[in-house]
Tab-separated table of C-alpha atoms in Angstrom:
chain	number	residue	atom	x	y	z
A	93	MET	CA	-81.295	-44.624	30.679
A	94	THR	CA	-79.153	-42.661	32.885
A	95	GLU	CA	-78.548	-45.491	35.368
A	96	THR	CA	-77.646	-47.756	32.578
A	97	HIS	CA	-75.032	-45.343	31.279
A	98	ILE	CA	-73.456	-45.132	34.669
A	99	VAL	CA	-73.387	-48.789	35.185
A	100	LYS	CA	-71.682	-49.386	31.822
A	101	LYS	CA	-69.211	-46.540	32.601
A	102	ASN	CA	-68.482	-47.968	36.030
A	103	THR	CA	-67.920	-51.447	34.574
A	104	ARG	CA	-65.508	-50.111	31.964
A	105	HIS	CA	-63.454	-48.395	34.796
A	106	THR	CA	-63.535	-51.514	36.730
A	107	ASP	CA	-62.150	-53.511	33.887
A	108	ILE	CA	-59.260	-51.126	33.669
A	109	GLN	CA	-58.543	-51.440	37.168
A	110	LEU	CA	-58.654	-55.192	37.144
A	111	CYS	CA	-56.330	-55.289	34.061
A	112	SER	CA	-53.907	-52.988	36.066
A	113	MET	CA	-54.152	-55.184	39.074
A	114	VAL	CA	-53.428	-58.158	36.971
A	115	CYS	CA	-50.367	-56.570	35.102
A	116	GLY	CA	-49.476	-54.848	38.559
A	117	ARG	CA	-48.707	-51.800	36.558
A	118	SER	CA	-50.418	-48.660	35.084
A	119	VAL	CA	-52.197	-49.459	31.783
A	120	ASP	CA	-51.787	-45.935	30.480
A	121	GLY	CA	-48.089	-45.939	31.186
A	122	ILE	CA	-47.523	-49.346	29.547
A	123	ILE	CA	-49.391	-48.038	26.514
A	124	GLU	CA	-47.219	-44.728	26.327
A	125	ILE	CA	-44.025	-46.750	26.928
A	126	LEU	CA	-44.972	-49.358	24.060
A	127	GLY	CA	-46.189	-46.456	21.712
A	128	THR	CA	-42.781	-44.622	22.369
A	129	TYR	CA	-40.961	-48.029	21.510
A	130	CYS	CA	-42.824	-48.530	18.403
A	131	CYS	CA	-42.199	-44.956	17.144
A	132	GLN	CA	-38.333	-45.625	17.884
A	133	ALA	CA	-38.509	-48.791	16.111
A	134	LEU	CA	-40.041	-47.138	12.900
A	135	PHE	CA	-37.326	-44.306	13.214
A	136	ILE	CA	-34.543	-46.995	13.283
A	137	ASN	CA	-35.625	-48.790	10.278
A	138	ALA	CA	-36.338	-45.689	8.370
A	139	LEU	CA	-33.012	-44.313	9.215
A	140	PHE	CA	-31.354	-47.543	8.208
A	141	LEU	CA	-33.087	-47.433	4.822
A	142	ILE	CA	-31.872	-43.874	4.278
A	143	LEU	CA	-28.204	-44.878	5.257
A	144	SER	CA	-28.364	-47.824	2.726
A	145	ASN	CA	-29.432	-45.444	-0.042
A	146	ILE	CA	-26.599	-43.206	0.902
A	147	ALA	CA	-24.141	-45.966	0.870
A	148	GLN	CA	-25.293	-46.980	-2.619
A	149	TRP	CA	-24.983	-43.383	-3.896
A	150	ILE	CA	-21.367	-43.332	-2.618
A	151	GLN	CA	-20.673	-46.541	-4.426
A	152	LYS	CA	-22.259	-45.117	-7.408
A	153	GLU	CA	-19.919	-42.094	-7.299
A	154	PHE	CA	-16.736	-44.348	-6.895
A	155	ASN	CA	-17.968	-46.699	-9.705
A	156	VAL	CA	-18.562	-49.756	-7.237
A	157	ASP	CA	-21.030	-52.131	-8.694
A	158	THR	CA	-21.978	-55.777	-8.443
A	159	SER	CA	-19.053	-56.486	-10.844
A	160	SER	CA	-16.721	-55.426	-8.094
A	161	PHE	CA	-16.586	-58.403	-5.997
A	162	PHE	CA	-14.511	-57.451	-2.938
A	163	SER	CA	-15.141	-53.764	-2.893
A	164	ALA	CA	-18.978	-54.254	-3.050
A	165	LYS	CA	-18.987	-56.837	-0.357
A	166	PHE	CA	-16.878	-54.480	1.810
A	167	TYR	CA	-19.148	-51.629	1.404
A	168	GLY	CA	-22.102	-53.971	2.302
A	169	LEU	CA	-20.488	-55.089	5.435
A	170	LEU	CA	-19.964	-51.483	6.442
A	171	THR	CA	-23.435	-50.474	5.635
A	172	VAL	CA	-24.952	-53.362	7.694
A	173	THR	CA	-22.605	-52.994	10.832
A	174	PHE	CA	-22.179	-49.306	10.961
A	175	GLY	CA	-25.659	-48.681	9.656
A	176	SER	CA	-27.256	-50.764	12.337
A	177	TYR	CA	-25.109	-48.987	15.056
A	178	ILE	CA	-25.870	-45.387	13.901
A	179	SER	CA	-29.321	-46.028	13.526
A	180	TYR	CA	-29.869	-47.290	16.898
A	181	LYS	CA	-27.691	-44.665	18.700
A	182	VAL	CA	-29.363	-41.883	16.860
A	183	SER	CA	-32.704	-43.076	17.861
A	184	GLU	CA	-31.598	-43.432	21.387
A	185	LEU	CA	-30.362	-39.888	21.588
A	186	LEU	CA	-33.653	-38.401	20.166
A	187	VAL	CA	-35.774	-40.415	22.581
A	188	ASP	CA	-33.658	-39.146	25.368
A	189	ALA	CA	-33.729	-35.589	24.185
A	190	PHE	CA	-37.576	-35.664	23.666
A	191	LEU	CA	-38.158	-37.089	27.133
A	192	LYS	CA	-35.844	-34.514	28.657
A	193	VAL	CA	-38.023	-31.710	26.912
A	194	PHE	CA	-41.048	-32.919	28.759
A	195	LYS	CA	-39.016	-33.506	32.046
A	196	ASP	CA	-41.690	-31.555	33.990
A	197	SER	CA	-44.351	-33.981	33.080
A	198	PHE	CA	-44.772	-36.724	35.577
A	199	LEU	CA	-45.509	-39.377	32.853
A	200	ALA	CA	-42.357	-38.305	30.812
A	201	GLY	CA	-40.140	-38.476	34.013
A	202	ARG	CA	-41.461	-41.939	34.831
A	203	MET	CA	-41.053	-43.130	31.188
A	204	ARG	CA	-37.336	-41.984	31.355
A	205	GLU	CA	-36.844	-44.054	34.511
A	206	VAL	CA	-38.357	-47.108	32.943
A	207	MET	CA	-36.938	-46.751	29.369
A	208	ASN	CA	-33.627	-45.107	30.355
A	209	PRO	CA	-32.576	-44.660	26.825
A	210	SER	CA	-29.116	-43.149	27.676
A	211	LYS	CA	-28.308	-45.751	30.037
A	212	SER	CA	-24.350	-46.712	29.950
A	213	SER	CA	-24.639	-50.335	31.000
A	214	LEU	CA	-27.231	-52.544	29.161
A	215	ALA	CA	-27.820	-56.183	29.730
A	216	CYS	CA	-28.298	-56.802	26.050
A	217	ILE	CA	-24.769	-55.379	25.247
A	218	ASN	CA	-22.996	-57.132	28.280
A	219	VAL	CA	-24.707	-60.526	28.344
A	220	PRO	CA	-23.423	-61.593	24.745
A	221	ILE	CA	-19.933	-60.227	25.488
A	222	LEU	CA	-19.914	-62.082	28.641
A	223	LEU	CA	-20.984	-65.425	27.032
A	224	LEU	CA	-18.254	-64.970	24.428
A	225	TYR	CA	-15.641	-64.437	27.176
A	226	ARG	CA	-16.731	-67.465	28.984
A	227	CYS	CA	-16.659	-69.670	25.795
A	228	SER	CA	-13.242	-68.370	24.983
A	229	LYS	CA	-11.946	-68.670	28.436
A	230	TYR	CA	-13.084	-72.383	28.362
A	231	LEU	CA	-11.511	-72.924	25.037
A	232	HIS	CA	-8.200	-71.130	26.203
A	233	ASN	CA	-6.644	-74.419	27.231
A	234	GLN	CA	-8.196	-76.511	24.409
A	235	LEU	CA	-6.716	-74.499	21.579
A	236	PRO	CA	-2.995	-74.174	20.373
A	237	LEU	CA	-1.049	-71.441	22.298
A	238	ASN	CA	-1.180	-68.963	19.046
A	239	LEU	CA	-4.967	-69.472	19.079
A	240	GLY	CA	-5.905	-69.389	22.576
A	241	SER	CA	-5.608	-65.740	23.434
A	242	LEU	CA	-9.259	-64.933	22.337
A	243	ASP	CA	-10.366	-64.313	25.861
A	244	ILE	CA	-7.483	-62.121	26.648
A	245	HIS	CA	-8.299	-60.051	23.702
A	246	ILE	CA	-12.155	-59.763	24.630
A	247	LYS	CA	-10.951	-58.952	28.134
A	248	ASN	CA	-8.561	-56.068	27.245
A	249	GLN	CA	-10.597	-54.772	24.171
A	250	LEU	CA	-14.203	-55.234	24.976
A	251	LEU	CA	-14.216	-55.567	28.854
A	252	GLY	CA	-11.723	-52.907	29.069
A	253	SER	CA	-9.609	-54.553	31.905
A	254	ASP	CA	-5.873	-55.371	31.907
A	255	ASP	CA	-5.920	-57.766	34.559
A	256	ALA	CA	-8.050	-60.725	35.553
A	257	LYS	CA	-10.374	-58.937	37.925
A	258	ASP	CA	-13.425	-58.770	35.655
A	259	ASP	CA	-16.204	-58.189	37.944
A	260	VAL	CA	-19.720	-59.506	37.069
A	261	ASN	CA	-22.568	-58.971	39.412
A	262	GLU	CA	-25.659	-60.961	39.982
A	263	ASP	CA	-27.483	-58.984	37.220
A	264	VAL	CA	-24.926	-60.169	34.752
A	265	ARG	CA	-23.648	-56.614	34.251
A	266	ILE	CA	-19.942	-56.124	33.485
A	267	SER	CA	-18.119	-53.582	35.766
A	268	VAL	CA	-15.761	-51.849	33.205
A	269	LYS	CA	-12.334	-50.887	34.900
A	270	SER	CA	-10.938	-48.892	31.766
A	271	PRO	CA	-9.091	-45.663	32.034
A	272	ARG	CA	-11.253	-44.813	28.847
A	273	PRO	CA	-14.752	-45.878	29.789
A	274	ASN	CA	-16.264	-44.203	26.820
A	275	ARG	CA	-14.132	-45.833	24.392
A	276	GLY	CA	-14.571	-49.255	25.852
A	277	ARG	CA	-18.284	-48.580	25.861
A	278	PHE	CA	-18.179	-47.594	22.205
A	279	LYS	CA	-16.289	-50.811	21.266
A	280	ARG	CA	-18.686	-53.049	23.218
A	281	GLU	CA	-21.844	-51.509	21.749
A	282	LEU	CA	-20.390	-51.467	18.108
A	283	ALA	CA	-19.236	-55.201	18.316
A	284	VAL	CA	-22.608	-56.505	19.771
A	285	ILE	CA	-25.040	-54.160	17.734
A	286	SER	CA	-23.058	-54.982	14.557
A	287	GLY	CA	-23.022	-58.653	15.424
A	288	TYR	CA	-26.949	-58.399	15.981
A	289	GLY	CA	-27.573	-56.525	12.750
A	290	LEU	CA	-25.251	-58.735	10.604
A	291	GLY	CA	-26.660	-61.968	11.948
A	292	THR	CA	-30.347	-60.753	11.332
A	293	PHE	CA	-29.376	-59.445	7.855
A	294	LEU	CA	-27.956	-62.691	6.694
A	295	LEU	CA	-30.921	-64.758	8.293
A	296	LEU	CA	-33.447	-62.565	6.402
A	297	GLY	CA	-31.884	-63.512	3.133
A	298	GLY	CA	-29.746	-60.338	2.554
A	299	SER	CA	-26.398	-60.532	0.627
A	300	LEU	CA	-23.501	-58.145	1.131
A	301	HIS	CA	-24.066	-56.746	-2.348
A	302	SER	CA	-27.600	-55.987	-1.790
A	303	PHE	CA	-26.811	-52.348	-1.317
A	304	THR	CA	-24.512	-51.989	-4.345
A	305	PRO	CA	-25.763	-50.767	-7.890
A	306	SER	CA	-26.211	-53.477	-10.364
A	307	GLU	CA	-23.914	-53.629	-13.185
A	308	LEU	CA	-25.935	-54.788	-16.363
A	309	SER	CA	-23.542	-57.414	-17.568
A	310	HIS	CA	-23.521	-59.217	-14.252
A	311	PRO	CA	-26.095	-60.668	-11.825
A	312	GLY	CA	-27.655	-57.758	-10.110
A	313	ALA	CA	-27.999	-56.796	-6.419
A	314	TYR	CA	-31.117	-58.834	-6.122
A	315	ALA	CA	-29.929	-61.785	-7.975
A	316	MET	CA	-30.550	-65.216	-6.268
A	317	PRO	CA	-28.135	-67.699	-7.792
A	318	LYS	CA	-29.932	-70.412	-6.125
A	319	LEU	CA	-33.370	-69.769	-7.935
A	320	SER	CA	-31.691	-69.183	-11.445
A	321	LEU	CA	-32.178	-71.575	-14.325
A	322	LYS	CA	-29.217	-72.863	-16.210
A	323	ALA	CA	-29.303	-71.678	-19.843
A	324	ASP	CA	-28.745	-73.963	-22.700
A	325	GLY	CA	-26.377	-71.865	-24.873
A	326	TYR	CA	-27.434	-68.577	-26.414
A	327	GLY	CA	-30.894	-69.575	-27.103
A	328	TYR	CA	-34.103	-68.062	-25.485
A	329	ALA	CA	-35.744	-69.959	-22.644
A	330	ASN	CA	-38.401	-72.314	-23.303
A	331	SER	CA	-41.957	-71.896	-22.275
A	332	PHE	CA	-41.426	-73.968	-19.051
A	333	GLN	CA	-38.545	-71.857	-18.159
A	334	LYS	CA	-40.331	-68.718	-18.828
A	335	ARG	CA	-43.129	-69.623	-16.654
A	336	ILE	CA	-40.779	-70.365	-13.670
A	337	ILE	CA	-38.997	-67.036	-14.290
A	338	GLN	CA	-42.218	-65.064	-14.250
A	339	THR	CA	-43.085	-66.826	-10.890
A	340	ILE	CA	-39.667	-65.941	-9.409
A	341	GLY	CA	-39.892	-62.338	-10.806
A	342	LYS	CA	-43.450	-61.672	-9.257
A	343	LYS	CA	-42.212	-62.910	-5.902
A	344	TYR	CA	-38.574	-61.683	-5.715
A	345	GLY	CA	-38.458	-58.975	-8.339
A	346	CYS	CA	-36.202	-58.074	-11.015
A	347	HIS	CA	-32.606	-59.023	-10.381
A	348	THR	CA	-31.189	-55.801	-11.433
A	349	CYS	CA	-33.450	-53.085	-9.956
A	350	GLY	CA	-35.534	-55.086	-7.588
A	351	MET	CA	-39.173	-54.084	-8.972
A	352	ILE	CA	-41.789	-56.428	-8.094
A	353	SER	CA	-45.032	-56.243	-9.826
A	354	ASP	CA	-47.831	-58.704	-10.663
A	355	LYS	CA	-48.358	-56.726	-14.006
A	356	GLU	CA	-44.829	-56.854	-15.221
A	357	LYS	CA	-43.985	-59.426	-17.857
A	358	TYR	CA	-40.394	-60.579	-16.599
A	359	ILE	CA	-37.876	-61.580	-19.261
A	360	ALA	CA	-35.501	-64.646	-18.824
A	361	ASP	CA	-32.150	-62.634	-18.866
A	362	HIS	CA	-28.996	-64.214	-19.684
A	363	GLN	CA	-26.331	-63.813	-17.263
A	364	PRO	CA	-23.768	-63.016	-18.255
A	365	PRO	CA	-25.230	-61.633	-21.477
A	366	SER	CA	-24.756	-63.570	-24.631
A	367	GLY	CA	-23.139	-60.553	-26.441
A	368	VAL	CA	-20.657	-60.365	-23.595
A	369	VAL	CA	-19.866	-64.125	-24.010
A	370	LYS	CA	-19.493	-63.921	-27.796
A	371	ARG	CA	-17.294	-60.954	-27.608
A	372	LYS	CA	-15.119	-62.604	-25.051
A	373	LEU	CA	-14.721	-65.952	-27.220
A	374	SER	CA	-14.022	-63.626	-30.268
A	375	GLY	CA	-11.021	-62.147	-28.732
A	376	LYS	CA	-7.631	-62.238	-30.345
A	377	TYR	CA	-5.857	-64.858	-28.065
A	378	ILE	CA	-8.768	-66.939	-26.995
A	379	SER	CA	-10.087	-67.233	-30.466
A	380	PHE	CA	-6.850	-68.344	-31.656
A	381	LEU	CA	-6.651	-71.218	-28.983
A	382	LEU	CA	-10.094	-72.409	-29.755
A	383	ARG	CA	-9.533	-72.288	-33.484
A	384	HIS	CA	-6.470	-74.523	-33.211
A	385	ARG	CA	-8.237	-76.464	-30.464
A	386	LEU	CA	-5.410	-75.910	-27.990
A	387	ILE	CA	-7.879	-75.547	-25.096
A	388	PRO	CA	-11.558	-76.888	-24.649
A	389	ILE	CA	-14.264	-74.233	-24.992
A	390	HIS	CA	-15.712	-74.988	-21.584
A	391	LEU	CA	-12.438	-73.630	-19.962
A	392	VAL	CA	-13.003	-70.054	-21.354
A	393	LYS	CA	-16.918	-69.838	-21.905
A	394	PRO	CA	-18.645	-68.873	-18.715
A	395	GLU	CA	-21.803	-70.911	-17.633
A	396	GLN	CA	-24.935	-68.735	-18.215
A	397	HIS	CA	-28.094	-68.671	-16.147
A	398	PHE	CA	-31.540	-67.188	-16.507
A	399	TYR	CA	-32.533	-64.511	-14.027
A	400	PRO	CA	-35.968	-62.534	-13.990
A	401	GLN	CA	-35.497	-59.004	-15.429
A	402	CYS	CA	-38.027	-56.193	-16.015
A	403	ASN	CA	-38.373	-54.780	-19.369
A	404	LYS	CA	-36.954	-51.373	-18.639
A	405	CYS	CA	-33.750	-53.050	-17.460
A	406	SER	CA	-33.713	-55.322	-20.344
A	407	ILE	CA	-33.565	-52.438	-22.684
A	408	LYS	CA	-30.763	-50.734	-20.899
A	409	GLN	CA	-28.916	-53.953	-20.889
A	410	ALA	CA	-29.247	-54.423	-24.660
A	411	ALA	CA	-28.064	-50.796	-25.359
A	412	ALA	CA	-25.169	-51.215	-23.000
A	413	VAL	CA	-24.091	-54.584	-24.467
A	414	SER	CA	-24.499	-53.583	-27.927
A	415	LYS	CA	-22.037	-50.427	-27.326
A	416	ASN	CA	-19.643	-52.452	-25.107
A	417	ARG	CA	-20.094	-50.192	-22.508
A	418	ARG	CA	-20.213	-50.676	-18.681
A	419	GLU	CA	-23.371	-49.280	-16.852
A	420	SER	CA	-24.869	-49.809	-13.719
A	421	VAL	CA	-28.386	-49.328	-12.274
A	422	THR	CA	-29.357	-47.884	-8.885
A	423	HIS	CA	-32.280	-49.212	-6.865
A	424	PHE	CA	-32.936	-46.314	-4.297
A	425	GLY	CA	-35.921	-46.806	-2.174
A	426	ARG	CA	-36.435	-50.563	-2.677
A	427	PHE	CA	-37.285	-52.359	0.536
A	428	ARG	CA	-36.775	-55.782	1.354
A	429	THR	CA	-37.225	-57.686	4.785
A	430	TYR	CA	-33.378	-57.534	5.441
A	431	HIS	CA	-33.767	-53.740	6.050
A	432	LEU	CA	-35.113	-54.689	9.334
A	433	CYS	CA	-31.830	-55.968	10.441
A	434	PRO	CA	-31.321	-53.255	13.222
A	435	THR	CA	-34.648	-54.191	14.878
A	436	THR	CA	-33.282	-57.441	16.469
A	437	PHE	CA	-30.773	-55.407	18.773
A	438	PHE	CA	-33.633	-52.933	19.707
A	439	VAL	CA	-36.108	-55.880	20.554
A	440	SER	CA	-33.456	-57.556	22.928
A	441	ARG	CA	-32.852	-53.981	24.688
A	442	VAL	CA	-36.626	-53.603	25.086
A	443	ILE	CA	-36.746	-57.138	26.586
A	444	PHE	CA	-33.887	-57.112	28.853
A	445	ASP	CA	-33.304	-53.421	29.657
A	446	THR	CA	-36.663	-51.915	30.367
A	447	LYS	CA	-37.402	-51.455	33.966
A	448	TRP	CA	-41.118	-52.214	34.294
A	449	SER	CA	-40.886	-52.593	38.037
A	450	LYS	CA	-40.517	-48.880	38.266
A	451	LEU	CA	-43.868	-48.069	36.797
A	452	ASN	CA	-46.407	-46.657	39.028
A	453	ARG	CA	-48.491	-49.611	40.380
A	454	LYS	CA	-51.460	-47.413	41.249
A	455	VAL	CA	-54.190	-46.564	38.883
A	456	LYS	CA	-55.071	-42.883	38.912
């Protein structure tokens, strides 16, 4: 029994050695680094979710909701861009501080060399800017004079150079020649991280009003116009429309608060609500024009669509419409896949800027 146990133990140790030889790096070091990266990724997304809820609370305080078309989208744009940047930078500072605390540890020191969280020059930052600069430089002579200065703007504002000497070495790293390197670094990081975050956010189905409180007389923050059903007048949805609305609701949730539940019986909600439309048509001037047939009704009557809505929001909406009161509903803590938008830049940073070659190749 003892000999068998020794053989199994030696076999397991040999397997780890073979794995390390194949990878050319310490298995323990790789596991530690990947574990640290996973913790950082979780922190980035958790912090972005918190920031998006803070942005929603601020909009609630300033009476901004889904009926505020331009201001809601402006707040959404700020949330995605600056939220992605702040989430990543805070996580970077925390990882760097954590590794500095354990600087006496050999593994922590090696991880700091490999990960280098506070590195000032990152390929995942410089490469997109370089590609944009090269494309704009190529188009410089193809565009009209007033539109052909994009490359000059990129060079001055992002590359931080006032002349044509933009040094790019073989590792595709841009040598910044700016009298204010920290300011130039901030601009580059903000531009690239915001671009990563916004692009990922839109690809994952996010809308710029997704972080805005839902006004009950308008399609909510989770409304998907492409999946809405056209309503035929003020009447209720038929059985076929109700089944479709129920299916959409179970998959995408209430368009007002975002609640997803298999047990919830979603209601086919008129948007805009029929009470709001009737009140609009009964107004002094519009009713006069319609009564004397001076304008056709389709010019003043908005087209209504059905959206899935939970019973709780439906009750709130009925009360608000009957009292002709503007009321918004918040959706704190609701998670959707587009909340992962800061992750794309972080993944590119892990792929392009992790110095795996600095890991100890010897298995101890």
